[in-house]
Amino acid sequence: QQQVKQSPQSLIVQKGGISIINCAYENTAFDYFPWYQQFPGKGPALLIAIRPDVSEKKEGRFTISFNKSAKQFSLHIMDSQPGDSATYFCAASLGSSNTGKLIFGQGTTLQVKP
Amino acid sequence: NAGVTQTPKFRVLKTGQSMTLLCAQDMNHEYMYWYRQDPGMGLRLIHYSVGEGTTAKGEVPDGYNVSRLKKQNFLLGLESAAPSQTSVYFCASKPLGQGGNQPQHFGDGTRLSIL
């Protein structure tokens, strides 16, 4: 019940295309869903996050879509650029807890071809 | 402002050897975490700390120990290294406030190989 399942494992997109990464969770008590971006040789960094009281959040070319009834959320990268090539992790946590623990998905390696 | 600093960056050990990975943060964060990252498995929590002098087990704690004697430092120890502990280890810290809604700040990792 603590798992977060992420797909696809890898993704190749042409420059200017839309990249879509999907995640599913089981624990309905999760109330905070961040996405992290990781470049080779670096640690993950927060990209964008959403709470379940909204269905969509957009920051620049990055959008999270959230479907509470289906227990799914996804990251959309519009107008994908070669600089977006990285590994992306979805995560979930109990925002109300006093530990701040995150449960991460398995990761998606995105390659944007020029 | 260095953020989260991990040392060493790379290390090769022989089976049965011991070592300590150091994580230091200069952001006065209360929470600190140790993860391991393996291909296809994402980031898995090893141990974490919600404040100086406190530690708790995460998802995969076996074979590891931790200490948080000072607020800014979080040490991860391997008492008797095994090949299954070959991985990239990440430390993260997070400020106090609103539980999980503050971002975790990660170091750049320690790549550890156990022969």
Short mmCIF file of C-alpha atoms in Angstrom, two decimals:
data_model
loop_
_atom_site.label_atom_id
_atom_site.label_comp_id
_atom_site.label_asym_id
_atom_site.label_seq_id
_atom_site.Cartn_x
_atom_site.Cartn_y
_atom_site.Cartn_z
CA GLN A 1 0.00 0.00 0.00
CA GLN A 2 3.06 2.21 0.30
CA GLN A 3 4.16 1.74 -3.30
CA VAL A 4 4.23 4.28 -6.07
CA LYS A 5 4.38 2.72 -9.53
CA GLN A 6 5.90 4.77 -12.36
CA SER A 7 5.89 4.22 -16.11
CA PRO A 8 7.45 4.12 -18.60
CA GLN A 9 10.94 3.17 -17.48
CA SER A 10 12.44 5.04 -20.44
CA LEU A 11 11.13 7.51 -22.98
CA ILE A 12 12.52 9.00 -26.19
CA VAL A 13 10.88 12.14 -27.55
CA GLN A 14 11.72 14.44 -30.42
CA LYS A 15 12.52 18.08 -29.70
CA GLY A 16 9.30 20.06 -29.50
CA GLY A 17 7.20 17.02 -28.63
CA ILE A 18 5.23 16.24 -25.47
CA SER A 19 6.72 13.94 -22.84
CA ILE A 20 4.27 12.14 -20.55
CA ILE A 21 5.22 10.15 -17.46
CA ASN A 22 2.61 8.37 -15.36
CA CYS A 23 2.43 7.34 -11.71
CA ALA A 24 -0.09 5.38 -9.68
CA TYR A 25 -0.42 5.00 -5.92
CA GLU A 26 -2.51 2.93 -3.54
CA ASN A 27 -2.47 4.72 -0.20
CA THR A 28 -5.36 7.17 -0.22
CA ALA A 29 -3.84 8.93 2.79
CA PHE A 30 -1.07 10.39 0.61
CA ASP A 31 -1.61 14.12 0.30
CA TYR A 32 1.53 15.51 -1.35
CA PHE A 33 2.85 14.48 -4.75
CA PRO A 34 6.17 15.98 -5.93
CA TRP A 35 8.17 15.32 -9.06
CA TYR A 36 11.96 15.35 -8.93
CA GLN A 37 14.38 15.82 -11.82
CA GLN A 38 17.85 14.28 -11.78
CA PHE A 39 20.73 14.98 -14.17
CA PRO A 40 23.62 12.51 -14.51
CA GLY A 41 26.06 12.74 -11.61
CA LYS A 42 23.75 14.98 -9.60
CA GLY A 43 21.19 14.52 -6.88
CA PRO A 44 17.45 14.85 -7.55
CA ALA A 45 15.93 18.32 -7.35
CA LEU A 46 12.29 19.28 -6.88
CA LEU A 47 10.65 20.16 -10.20
CA ILE A 48 6.98 20.64 -9.37
CA ALA A 49 4.50 19.36 -6.78
CA ILE A 50 0.75 19.08 -6.30
CA ARG A 51 -1.76 18.45 -3.53
CA PRO A 52 -4.87 16.34 -4.21
CA ASP A 53 -7.30 19.23 -3.78
CA VAL A 54 -6.46 20.43 -7.32
CA SER A 55 -6.60 18.49 -10.59
CA GLU A 56 -3.82 20.30 -12.40
CA LYS A 57 -0.80 22.45 -11.70
CA LYS A 58 1.29 24.17 -14.35
CA GLU A 59 4.71 25.76 -14.07
CA GLY A 60 6.11 26.88 -17.39
CA ARG A 61 6.35 23.89 -19.73
CA PHE A 62 5.74 21.41 -16.89
CA THR A 63 2.24 20.33 -15.85
CA ILE A 64 1.03 17.81 -13.27
CA SER A 65 -2.37 16.25 -13.91
CA PHE A 66 -3.97 14.59 -10.90
CA ASN A 67 -6.85 12.09 -10.89
CA LYS A 68 -7.83 11.43 -7.28
CA SER A 69 -10.51 8.83 -8.04
CA ALA A 70 -8.13 6.78 -10.19
CA LYS A 71 -5.22 7.34 -7.77
CA GLN A 72 -3.03 8.42 -10.65
CA PHE A 73 -0.98 11.47 -11.50
CA SER A 74 1.18 12.36 -14.45
CA LEU A 75 3.86 14.80 -15.56
CA HIS A 76 3.53 16.47 -18.95
CA ILE A 77 6.50 18.28 -20.47
CA MET A 78 5.38 20.49 -23.33
CA ASP A 79 7.74 21.55 -26.13
CA SER A 80 10.37 19.11 -24.83
CA GLN A 81 13.97 20.30 -25.19
CA PRO A 82 17.30 18.41 -25.22
CA GLY A 83 18.07 20.11 -21.90
CA ASP A 84 15.10 18.24 -20.40
CA SER A 85 16.97 14.95 -20.89
CA ALA A 86 17.19 13.58 -17.36
CA THR A 87 15.70 11.01 -15.01
CA TYR A 88 12.34 11.92 -13.50
CA PHE A 89 10.93 10.54 -10.26
CA CYS A 90 7.42 10.88 -8.97
CA ALA A 91 6.89 10.61 -5.24
CA ALA A 92 4.19 10.67 -2.61
CA SER A 93 4.04 11.43 1.07
CA LEU A 94 1.81 12.09 3.99
CA GLY A 95 2.15 15.85 4.18
CA SER A 96 0.54 15.90 7.58
CA SER A 97 3.08 13.50 9.08
CA ASN A 98 5.99 14.62 11.22
CA THR A 99 8.63 12.67 9.30
CA GLY A 100 8.55 14.20 5.80
CA LYS A 101 9.21 10.76 4.30
CA LEU A 102 8.79 10.38 0.56
CA ILE A 103 7.92 7.18 -1.33
CA PHE A 104 9.54 7.36 -4.76
CA GLY A 105 8.53 5.77 -8.03
CA GLN A 106 11.02 3.70 -10.01
CA GLY A 107 12.12 6.57 -12.24
CA THR A 108 11.85 7.40 -15.95
CA THR A 109 14.85 8.19 -18.10
CA LEU A 110 13.88 10.79 -20.69
CA GLN A 111 15.91 11.44 -23.81
CA VAL A 112 14.92 14.36 -26.00
CA LYS A 113 16.43 14.09 -29.47
CA PRO A 114 17.38 17.31 -31.26
CA ASN B 1 26.10 28.29 0.72
CA ALA B 2 27.03 24.70 -0.13
CA GLY B 3 23.63 23.06 0.62
CA VAL B 4 24.05 19.31 1.17
CA THR B 5 27.59 17.96 0.87
CA GLN B 6 28.41 14.25 0.73
CA THR B 7 31.86 12.73 1.24
CA PRO B 8 33.42 10.76 -0.27
CA LYS B 9 32.11 10.96 -3.85
CA PHE B 10 33.46 7.54 -4.84
CA ARG B 11 34.70 4.56 -2.90
CA VAL B 12 35.60 0.94 -3.60
CA LEU B 13 35.50 -1.52 -0.71
CA LYS B 14 36.20 -5.18 -0.30
CA THR B 15 33.55 -7.48 1.15
CA GLY B 16 33.62 -7.32 4.93
CA GLN B 17 35.25 -3.89 5.20
CA SER B 18 33.57 -1.09 7.06
CA MET B 19 33.17 2.56 6.21
CA THR B 20 31.23 5.71 7.06
CA LEU B 21 29.57 8.07 4.63
CA LEU B 22 29.29 11.66 5.78
CA CYS B 23 26.48 14.07 4.98
CA ALA B 24 26.69 17.71 6.00
CA GLN B 25 24.09 20.42 5.46
CA ASP B 26 24.44 24.14 6.13
CA MET B 27 20.76 25.09 5.86
CA ASN B 28 19.84 24.45 9.50
CA HIS B 29 17.36 21.76 8.40
CA GLU B 30 15.73 19.56 11.02
CA TYR B 31 15.10 16.50 8.89
CA MET B 32 17.77 14.40 7.19
CA TYR B 33 17.53 11.23 5.11
CA TRP B 34 19.74 8.55 3.59
CA TYR B 35 18.62 6.85 0.35
CA ARG B 36 20.10 4.30 -1.96
CA GLN B 37 19.49 4.45 -5.71
CA ASP B 38 19.61 1.29 -7.81
CA PRO B 39 18.64 0.91 -11.49
CA GLY B 40 14.92 0.38 -11.94
CA MET B 41 14.19 0.70 -8.23
CA GLY B 42 14.08 4.43 -7.70
CA LEU B 43 15.23 5.90 -4.41
CA ARG B 44 14.71 3.77 -1.33
CA LEU B 45 14.89 5.20 2.16
CA ILE B 46 17.50 3.59 4.41
CA HIS B 47 17.30 5.64 7.62
CA TYR B 48 16.14 9.09 8.53
CA SER B 49 16.29 11.62 11.35
CA VAL B 50 13.71 14.18 12.46
CA GLY B 51 16.17 16.07 14.65
CA GLU B 52 19.52 16.07 16.39
CA GLY B 53 20.00 12.91 18.43
CA THR B 54 17.13 11.02 16.78
CA THR B 55 17.19 8.32 14.10
CA ALA B 56 14.63 5.93 12.65
CA LYS B 57 14.53 3.04 10.19
CA GLY B 58 13.33 3.48 6.65
CA GLU B 59 12.38 0.95 4.00
CA VAL B 60 15.73 -0.87 3.66
CA PRO B 61 17.70 -0.43 6.93
CA ASP B 62 19.38 -3.85 7.22
CA GLY B 63 23.18 -3.73 7.13
CA TYR B 64 23.35 0.01 7.85
CA ASN B 65 23.59 2.18 10.95
CA VAL B 66 23.29 5.94 11.32
CA SER B 67 24.05 8.68 13.82
CA ARG B 68 22.95 12.31 14.14
CA LEU B 69 25.12 13.70 16.92
CA LYS B 70 25.11 17.20 15.44
CA LYS B 71 22.18 18.84 13.68
CA GLN B 72 24.19 19.55 10.54
CA ASN B 73 25.67 16.06 10.13
CA PHE B 74 24.12 12.68 9.37
CA LEU B 75 26.46 9.69 9.16
CA LEU B 76 25.71 6.39 7.42
CA GLY B 77 27.79 3.39 8.45
CA LEU B 78 28.37 0.02 6.85
CA GLU B 79 29.79 -2.33 9.48
CA SER B 80 30.54 -5.26 7.15
CA ALA B 81 30.10 -4.34 3.50
CA ALA B 82 28.42 -6.81 1.15
CA PRO B 83 28.26 -6.79 -2.68
CA SER B 84 24.48 -6.19 -2.41
CA GLN B 85 25.31 -2.78 -0.93
CA THR B 86 26.90 -1.62 -4.17
CA SER B 87 24.82 1.42 -5.01
CA VAL B 88 24.69 5.18 -5.25
CA TYR B 89 23.87 6.72 -1.88
CA PHE B 90 22.09 10.05 -1.55
CA CYS B 91 21.63 12.21 1.49
CA ALA B 92 18.82 14.75 1.70
CA SER B 93 17.65 17.35 4.17
CA LYS B 94 14.36 19.17 4.68
CA PRO B 95 13.32 22.12 6.81
CA LEU B 96 10.79 21.85 9.59
CA GLY B 97 7.29 22.94 8.74
CA GLN B 98 4.14 21.55 7.16
CA GLY B 99 5.33 17.96 7.22
CA GLY B 100 6.03 16.66 3.74
CA ASN B 101 5.19 19.86 1.91
CA GLN B 102 8.69 21.27 2.06
CA PRO B 103 11.10 20.00 -0.63
CA GLN B 104 13.92 17.68 0.23
CA HIS B 105 17.35 19.00 -0.81
CA PHE B 106 19.72 16.34 -2.08
CA GLY B 107 23.48 16.02 -2.20
CA ASP B 108 25.24 14.79 -5.33
CA GLY B 109 25.67 11.25 -4.08
CA THR B 110 28.36 8.76 -3.12
CA ARG B 111 29.03 5.98 -5.62
CA LEU B 112 30.02 2.89 -3.62
CA SER B 113 31.28 -0.39 -5.09
CA ILE B 114 31.75 -3.50 -2.98
CA LEU B 115 33.99 -6.15 -4.51
#
